[in-house]
């Protein structure tokens, strides 16, 4: 007896299994990305595209098997299940790579702290660290989609802004640390005074810029992500992380950067004091002498303030490194 042949169609089991897979996928994706026009459109497009594959194989097998009942439906279920296993494996691989990226960034922070504690070159150490951070975020971007990906892209922009501010400030600190600054043997002409005052003013400006950036960094990051739905879990995680860091770092950073600003002002004051009193002081045989007791006492007051600034900066630097 010839087996009955019917037209190609999906069975109830096919539809139930497909709806289960779609439901799980939607739950994972929308929970991560939030419910919005973009995520719904992306999810719908992915579902339609993915559904074509099991449908295609089911139809081909149905034709090859001579349009026998269930030939296509069995194939549809098998291909769908295999795709699910593939999706789970891919999600696992992506999750592992994201975890590895976070671990590499954490390791980079630790290595950066060690280099600063060992008094290695600050700019080189920071540039190496920020390069590692950028690589880690780039991998996160590669392994994400939709608004989650946009959050990581915005985080990368934010770290780039941080890097620019930090490097400019560190360069200004290094320029003040050079032996030329407050070298009394060189402060014997107007050009040298102008050079040292210029270096110190740049240091002050960069310290104030760094302070302003740190104070506003949460709002800067929030503004970069203003088009991301507030319910996005990745955004929530990023903002929670920066809020936590800010609560730990701010009580130390504020007095730290204020000490640098005070230091720049006090250094400027002493160089301008020496400039205003040219001819009333002399540096000879590694000794600084003044023409009057009043000028000498004023100089001693200023130099003591600078020493206090340096001690406070050193103390707060150690504390800030601990909470990086």
CSV table of N, CA, C and O in Angstrom, one decimal, residues 216-312:
chain,number,residue,atom,x,y,z
A,216,UNK,N,33.4,65.3,37.7
A,216,UNK,CA,32.3,65.1,36.8
A,216,UNK,C,32.3,63.8,36.0
A,216,UNK,O,31.5,63.7,35.1
A,217,UNK,N,33.2,62.9,36.4
A,217,UNK,CA,33.3,61.7,35.6
A,217,UNK,C,32.1,60.8,35.5
A,217,UNK,O,31.8,60.2,34.5
A,218,UNK,N,31.3,60.8,36.6
A,218,UNK,CA,30.0,60.0,36.6
A,218,UNK,C,29.0,60.6,35.6
A,218,UNK,O,28.4,59.9,34.8
A,219,UNK,N,28.9,61.9,35.6
A,219,UNK,CA,28.0,62.6,34.7
A,219,UNK,C,28.5,62.5,33.3
A,219,UNK,O,27.7,62.5,32.3
A,220,UNK,N,29.8,62.5,33.0
A,220,UNK,CA,30.4,62.4,31.7
A,220,UNK,C,30.0,61.0,31.1
A,220,UNK,O,29.5,60.9,30.0
A,221,UNK,N,30.2,60.0,31.9
A,221,UNK,CA,29.8,58.6,31.5
A,221,UNK,C,28.3,58.5,31.2
A,221,UNK,O,27.9,57.9,30.3
A,222,UNK,N,27.5,59.1,32.1
A,222,UNK,CA,26.1,59.0,32.0
A,222,UNK,C,25.6,59.7,30.7
A,222,UNK,O,24.7,59.3,30.0
A,223,UNK,N,26.3,60.8,30.4
A,223,UNK,CA,25.9,61.6,29.2
A,223,UNK,C,26.3,60.8,27.9
A,223,UNK,O,25.5,60.8,26.9
A,224,UNK,N,27.4,60.1,28.0
A,224,UNK,CA,27.8,59.3,26.8
A,224,UNK,C,26.8,58.2,26.6
A,224,UNK,O,26.6,57.8,25.4
A,225,UNK,N,26.1,57.7,27.6
A,225,UNK,CA,25.1,56.6,27.5
A,225,UNK,C,23.7,57.1,27.6
A,225,UNK,O,22.8,56.4,28.0
A,226,UNK,N,23.5,58.4,27.3
A,226,UNK,CA,22.1,59.0,27.5
A,226,UNK,C,21.1,58.3,26.6
A,226,UNK,O,19.9,58.4,26.9
A,227,UNK,N,21.5,57.7,25.4
A,227,UNK,CA,20.6,57.1,24.5
A,227,UNK,C,20.4,55.6,24.8
A,227,UNK,O,19.6,54.9,24.1
A,228,UNK,N,21.0,55.1,25.8
A,228,UNK,CA,20.9,53.7,26.2
A,228,UNK,C,19.8,53.6,27.3
A,228,UNK,O,19.7,54.3,28.2
A,229,UNK,N,18.8,52.6,27.1
A,229,UNK,CA,17.7,52.4,28.0
A,229,UNK,C,18.3,52.2,29.5
A,229,UNK,O,19.2,51.5,29.7
A,230,UNK,N,17.6,52.9,30.4
A,230,UNK,CA,18.1,52.8,31.8
A,230,UNK,C,18.0,51.4,32.4
A,230,UNK,O,18.8,51.1,33.3
A,231,UNK,N,17.2,50.6,31.8
A,231,UNK,CA,17.1,49.2,32.3
A,231,UNK,C,18.1,48.3,31.7
A,231,UNK,O,18.2,47.1,32.1
A,232,UNK,N,19.0,48.7,30.9
A,232,UNK,CA,20.1,47.9,30.3
A,232,UNK,C,21.0,47.4,31.4
A,232,UNK,O,21.6,48.2,32.2
A,233,UNK,N,21.1,46.1,31.5
A,233,UNK,CA,21.9,45.5,32.6
A,233,UNK,C,23.4,45.8,32.5
A,233,UNK,O,24.1,46.0,33.6
A,234,UNK,N,23.9,45.9,31.3
A,234,UNK,CA,25.3,46.2,31.2
A,234,UNK,C,25.6,47.7,31.7
A,234,UNK,O,26.6,47.9,32.4
A,235,UNK,N,24.7,48.6,31.3
A,235,UNK,CA,24.8,50.0,31.7
A,235,UNK,C,24.7,50.1,33.3
A,235,UNK,O,25.5,50.8,33.9
A,236,UNK,N,23.8,49.3,33.8
A,236,UNK,CA,23.6,49.3,35.3
A,236,UNK,C,24.9,48.8,35.9
A,236,UNK,O,25.3,49.4,37.0
A,237,UNK,N,25.5,47.8,35.4
A,237,UNK,CA,26.7,47.2,35.9
A,237,UNK,C,27.9,48.2,35.9
A,237,UNK,O,28.6,48.4,36.9
A,238,UNK,N,28.0,48.9,34.7
A,238,UNK,CA,29.1,49.9,34.6
A,238,UNK,C,28.9,51.0,35.6
A,238,UNK,O,29.9,51.4,36.2
A,239,UNK,N,27.7,51.6,35.7
A,239,UNK,CA,27.4,52.7,36.5
A,239,UNK,C,27.6,52.3,38.0
A,239,UNK,O,28.1,53.1,38.8
A,240,UNK,N,27.1,51.1,38.3
A,240,UNK,CA,27.3,50.6,39.7
A,240,UNK,C,28.8,50.5,40.1
A,240,UNK,O,29.2,50.9,41.2
A,241,UNK,N,29.6,50.0,39.1
A,241,UNK,CA,31.0,49.9,39.3
A,241,UNK,C,31.7,51.2,39.5
A,241,UNK,O,32.5,51.4,40.4
A,242,UNK,N,31.4,52.2,38.7
A,242,UNK,CA,32.0,53.5,38.8
A,242,UNK,C,31.5,54.3,40.1
A,242,UNK,O,32.3,55.0,40.7
A,243,UNK,N,30.2,54.1,40.5
A,243,UNK,CA,29.7,54.7,41.7
A,243,UNK,C,30.5,54.1,42.9
A,243,UNK,O,30.8,54.8,43.9
A,244,UNK,N,30.7,52.8,42.9
A,244,UNK,CA,31.4,52.1,44.0
A,244,UNK,C,32.9,52.6,44.1
A,244,UNK,O,33.3,53.0,45.2
A,245,UNK,N,33.5,52.7,42.9
A,245,UNK,CA,34.9,53.2,42.9
A,245,UNK,C,35.0,54.7,43.4
A,245,UNK,O,35.9,55.1,44.1
A,246,UNK,N,34.0,55.4,42.9
A,246,UNK,CA,34.0,56.9,43.3
A,246,UNK,C,33.8,57.1,44.8
A,246,UNK,O,34.5,57.9,45.4
A,247,UNK,N,33.0,56.2,45.4
A,247,UNK,CA,32.8,56.4,46.8
A,247,UNK,C,34.0,56.0,47.6
A,247,UNK,O,34.3,56.6,48.7
A,248,UNK,N,34.9,55.2,47.0
A,248,UNK,CA,36.1,54.8,47.7
A,248,UNK,C,37.3,55.7,47.4
A,248,UNK,O,38.0,56.1,48.3
A,249,UNK,N,37.3,56.2,46.2
A,249,UNK,CA,38.5,57.0,45.7
A,249,UNK,C,38.3,58.5,46.1
A,249,UNK,O,39.3,59.2,46.4
A,250,UNK,N,37.1,59.0,46.0
A,250,UNK,CA,36.8,60.4,46.2
A,250,UNK,C,37.4,61.0,47.5
A,250,UNK,O,38.0,62.1,47.5
A,251,UNK,N,37.1,60.3,48.6
A,251,UNK,CA,37.6,60.9,49.9
A,251,UNK,C,39.2,61.1,49.9
A,251,UNK,O,39.7,61.9,50.7
A,252,UNK,N,39.9,60.3,49.1
A,252,UNK,CA,41.3,60.4,49.0
A,252,UNK,C,41.8,61.3,47.9
A,252,UNK,O,42.7,62.1,48.0
A,253,UNK,N,41.1,61.2,46.7
A,253,UNK,CA,41.5,61.9,45.5
A,253,UNK,C,41.4,63.4,45.7
A,253,UNK,O,42.2,64.2,45.3
A,254,UNK,N,40.3,63.8,46.3
A,254,UNK,CA,40.0,65.3,46.5
A,254,UNK,C,41.1,66.0,47.3
A,254,UNK,O,41.7,67.0,46.8
A,255,UNK,N,41.5,65.5,48.5
A,255,UNK,CA,42.7,66.2,49.1
A,255,UNK,C,44.0,66.0,48.4
A,255,UNK,O,44.9,66.8,48.5
A,256,UNK,N,44.1,64.8,47.7
A,256,UNK,CA,45.3,64.6,46.9
A,256,UNK,C,45.5,65.6,45.8
A,256,UNK,O,46.5,66.2,45.7
A,257,UNK,N,44.4,65.8,45.0
A,257,UNK,CA,44.6,66.8,43.9
A,257,UNK,C,44.6,68.2,44.4
A,257,UNK,O,45.3,69.1,43.8
A,258,UNK,N,43.9,68.5,45.5
A,258,UNK,CA,44.0,69.8,46.1
A,258,UNK,C,45.4,70.1,46.6
A,258,UNK,O,45.8,71.3,46.6
A,259,UNK,N,46.1,69.1,47.1
A,259,UNK,CA,47.5,69.3,47.5
A,259,UNK,C,48.4,69.6,46.4
A,259,UNK,O,49.3,70.4,46.5
A,260,UNK,N,48.1,69.0,45.2
A,260,UNK,CA,48.9,69.4,44.0
A,260,UNK,C,48.6,70.8,43.6
A,260,UNK,O,49.5,71.5,43.2
A,261,UNK,N,47.3,71.2,43.7
A,261,UNK,CA,47.0,72.6,43.3
A,261,UNK,C,47.7,73.6,44.3
A,261,UNK,O,48.2,74.6,43.9
A,262,UNK,N,47.7,73.2,45.6
A,262,UNK,CA,48.3,74.1,46.6
A,262,UNK,C,49.8,74.1,46.3
A,262,UNK,O,50.5,75.2,46.5
A,263,UNK,N,50.4,73.0,46.0
A,263,UNK,CA,51.8,72.9,45.7
A,263,UNK,C,52.2,73.8,44.5
A,263,UNK,O,53.2,74.5,44.5
A,264,UNK,N,51.4,73.8,43.4
A,264,UNK,CA,51.6,74.6,42.3
A,264,UNK,C,51.6,76.1,42.7
A,264,UNK,O,52.4,76.9,42.2
A,265,UNK,N,50.6,76.4,43.5
A,265,UNK,CA,50.4,77.8,43.9
A,265,UNK,C,51.6,78.3,44.8
A,265,UNK,O,52.2,79.4,44.6
A,266,UNK,N,52.1,77.4,45.7
A,266,UNK,CA,53.2,77.7,46.5
A,266,UNK,C,54.5,77.8,45.8
A,266,UNK,O,55.4,78.7,46.1
A,267,UNK,N,54.7,76.9,44.8
A,267,UNK,CA,55.9,77.0,44.0
A,267,UNK,C,55.9,78.3,43.1
A,267,UNK,O,56.9,79.0,43.0
A,268,UNK,N,54.7,78.6,42.6
A,268,UNK,CA,54.6,79.9,41.8
A,268,UNK,C,54.9,81.1,42.7
A,268,UNK,O,55.6,82.0,42.3
A,269,UNK,N,54.4,81.0,43.9
A,269,UNK,CA,54.6,82.2,44.9
A,269,UNK,C,56.1,82.4,45.2
A,269,UNK,O,56.6,83.5,45.2
A,270,UNK,N,56.8,81.3,45.4
A,270,UNK,CA,58.2,81.4,45.7
A,270,UNK,C,59.1,81.9,44.5
A,270,UNK,O,60.0,82.7,44.7
A,271,UNK,N,58.8,81.4,43.3
A,271,UNK,CA,59.5,81.8,42.1
A,271,UNK,C,59.2,83.3,41.9
A,271,UNK,O,60.1,84.1,41.5
A,272,UNK,N,57.9,83.7,42.0
A,272,UNK,CA,57.6,85.1,41.8
A,272,UNK,C,58.2,86.0,42.9
A,272,UNK,O,58.5,87.1,42.6
A,273,UNK,N,58.3,85.4,44.1
A,273,UNK,CA,58.9,86.2,45.2
A,273,UNK,C,60.4,86.4,44.9
A,273,UNK,O,60.9,87.6,45.1
A,274,UNK,N,61.1,85.4,44.4
A,274,UNK,CA,62.5,85.6,44.0
A,274,UNK,C,62.6,86.6,42.8
A,274,UNK,O,63.6,87.3,42.8
A,275,UNK,N,61.6,86.5,41.9
A,275,UNK,CA,61.7,87.4,40.8
A,275,UNK,C,61.5,88.9,41.2
A,275,UNK,O,62.2,89.8,40.8
A,276,UNK,N,60.5,89.1,42.1
A,276,UNK,CA,60.2,90.4,42.6
A,276,UNK,C,61.4,91.0,43.4
A,276,UNK,O,61.5,92.2,43.6
A,277,UNK,N,62.2,90.1,44.0
A,277,UNK,CA,63.3,90.6,44.9
A,277,UNK,C,64.7,90.3,44.3
A,277,UNK,O,65.6,90.1,45.1
A,278,UNK,N,64.7,90.4,43.0
A,278,UNK,CA,66.0,90.2,42.3
A,278,UNK,C,67.0,91.4,42.8
A,278,UNK,O,66.6,92.5,42.9
A,279,UNK,N,68.2,91.0,43.1
A,279,UNK,CA,69.2,91.9,43.6
A,279,UNK,C,69.2,91.9,45.1
A,279,UNK,O,70.1,92.5,45.8
A,280,UNK,N,68.2,91.3,45.8
A,280,UNK,CA,68.1,91.3,47.2
A,280,UNK,C,68.5,89.9,47.8
A,280,UNK,O,68.4,89.6,49.0
A,281,UNK,N,68.8,89.0,46.9
A,281,UNK,CA,69.3,87.6,47.3
A,281,UNK,C,70.4,87.2,46.3
A,281,UNK,O,70.5,87.6,45.2
A,282,UNK,N,71.1,86.2,46.8
A,282,UNK,CA,72.3,85.7,46.0
A,282,UNK,C,72.5,84.2,46.3
A,282,UNK,O,72.3,83.8,47.4
A,283,UNK,N,72.8,83.5,45.2
A,283,UNK,CA,73.1,82.1,45.4
A,283,UNK,C,74.5,81.9,45.0
A,283,UNK,O,74.9,82.0,43.8
A,284,UNK,N,75.3,81.5,46.0
A,284,UNK,CA,76.7,81.3,45.7
A,284,UNK,C,77.3,80.2,46.6
A,284,UNK,O,76.9,80.1,47.8
A,285,UNK,N,78.1,79.4,46.0
A,285,UNK,CA,78.7,78.2,46.7
A,285,UNK,C,77.6,77.4,47.4
A,285,UNK,O,77.7,77.0,48.5
A,286,UNK,N,76.6,77.1,46.6
A,286,UNK,CA,75.4,76.3,47.0
A,286,UNK,C,74.7,76.8,48.2
A,286,UNK,O,74.1,76.1,49.0
A,287,UNK,N,74.8,78.1,48.4
A,287,UNK,CA,74.1,78.7,49.6
A,287,UNK,C,73.3,80.0,49.1
A,287,UNK,O,73.8,80.8,48.3
A,288,UNK,N,72.1,80.0,49.6
A,288,UNK,CA,71.2,81.1,49.3
A,288,UNK,C,71.2,82.1,50.4
A,288,UNK,O,70.9,81.8,51.6
A,289,UNK,N,71.5,83.4,50.1
A,289,UNK,CA,71.6,84.4,51.2
A,289,UNK,C,70.7,85.6,50.8
A,289,UNK,O,70.5,85.8,49.6
A,290,UNK,N,70.2,86.4,51.8
A,290,UNK,CA,69.3,87.5,51.5
A,290,UNK,C,69.9,88.7,52.1
A,290,UNK,O,70.7,88.7,53.1
A,291,UNK,N,69.5,89.9,51.5
A,291,UNK,CA,70.0,91.1,52.0
A,291,UNK,C,69.4,91.6,53.3
A,291,UNK,O,70.0,92.4,54.0
A,292,UNK,N,68.1,91.1,53.6
A,292,UNK,CA,67.5,91.5,54.9
A,292,UNK,C,66.9,90.3,55.6
A,292,UNK,O,66.5,89.3,54.9
A,293,UNK,N,66.7,90.4,56.8
A,293,UNK,CA,66.1,89.4,57.6
A,293,UNK,C,64.6,89.2,57.2
A,293,UNK,O,64.1,88.0,57.2
A,294,UNK,N,64.0,90.3,56.9
A,294,UNK,CA,62.6,90.2,56.6
A,294,UNK,C,62.4,89.3,55.3
A,294,UNK,O,61.4,88.5,55.3
A,295,UNK,N,63.2,89.5,54.3
A,295,UNK,CA,63.1,88.7,53.1
A,295,UNK,C,63.4,87.3,53.3
A,295,UNK,O,62.8,86.4,52.8
A,296,UNK,N,64.4,87.0,54.2
A,296,UNK,CA,64.8,85.7,54.5
A,296,UNK,C,63.7,84.9,55.2
A,296,UNK,O,63.4,83.8,55.0
A,297,UNK,N,63.0,85.6,56.1
A,297,UNK,CA,61.9,85.0,56.9
A,297,UNK,C,60.7,84.7,56.0
A,297,UNK,O,60.1,83.6,56.1
A,298,UNK,N,60.5,85.6,55.0
A,298,UNK,CA,59.4,85.3,54.1
A,298,UNK,C,59.7,84.1,53.2
A,298,UNK,O,58.8,83.2,53.0
A,299,UNK,N,61.0,84.0,52.8
A,299,UNK,CA,61.4,82.9,52.0
A,299,UNK,C,61.3,81.6,52.8
A,299,UNK,O,60.8,80.6,52.3
A,300,UNK,N,61.7,81.6,54.1
A,300,UNK,CA,61.6,80.4,54.9
A,300,UNK,C,60.2,80.0,55.1
A,300,UNK,O,59.9,78.8,55.1
A,301,UNK,N,59.2,80.9,55.2
A,301,UNK,CA,57.8,80.6,55.3
A,301,UNK,C,57.3,79.9,54.1
A,301,UNK,O,56.6,78.8,54.1
A,302,UNK,N,57.7,80.4,52.9
A,302,UNK,CA,57.3,79.8,51.6
A,302,UNK,C,57.9,78.4,51.4
A,302,UNK,O,57.2,77.5,51.0
A,303,UNK,N,59.2,78.3,51.7
A,303,UNK,CA,59.8,77.0,51.5
A,303,UNK,C,59.3,75.9,52.4
A,303,UNK,O,59.2,74.7,52.1
A,304,UNK,N,58.9,76.3,53.6
A,304,UNK,CA,58.3,75.4,54.6
A,304,UNK,C,56.9,74.9,54.1
A,304,UNK,O,56.5,73.7,54.3
A,305,UNK,N,56.1,75.8,53.5
A,305,UNK,CA,54.9,75.4,52.9
A,305,UNK,C,55.0,74.4,51.8
A,305,UNK,O,54.3,73.4,51.7
A,306,UNK,N,56.1,74.6,51.0
A,306,UNK,CA,56.4,73.7,49.9
A,306,UNK,C,56.7,72.3,50.4
A,306,UNK,O,56.3,71.3,49.9
A,307,UNK,N,57.5,72.3,51.5
A,307,UNK,CA,57.9,71.0,52.1
A,307,UNK,C,56.7,70.3,52.7
A,307,UNK,O,56.5,69.0,52.6
A,308,UNK,N,55.8,71.0,53.3
A,308,UNK,CA,54.5,70.4,53.8
A,308,UNK,C,53.7,69.9,52.6
A,308,UNK,O,53.1,68.8,52.8
A,309,UNK,N,53.6,70.6,51.5
A,309,UNK,CA,52.9,70.2,50.4
A,309,UNK,C,53.4,68.8,49.9
A,309,UNK,O,52.6,67.9,49.6
A,310,UNK,N,54.7,68.7,49.8
A,310,UNK,CA,55.4,67.5,49.3
A,310,UNK,C,55.1,66.3,50.2
A,310,UNK,O,54.8,65.2,49.7
A,311,UNK,N,55.2,66.5,51.5
A,311,UNK,CA,54.9,65.4,52.4
A,311,UNK,C,53.4,65.0,52.3
A,311,UNK,O,53.2,63.8,52.3
A,312,UNK,N,52.5,65.9,52.2
A,312,UNK,CA,51.1,65.6,52.1
A,312,UNK,C,50.8,64.8,50.8
A,312,UNK,O,50.1,63.8,50.7
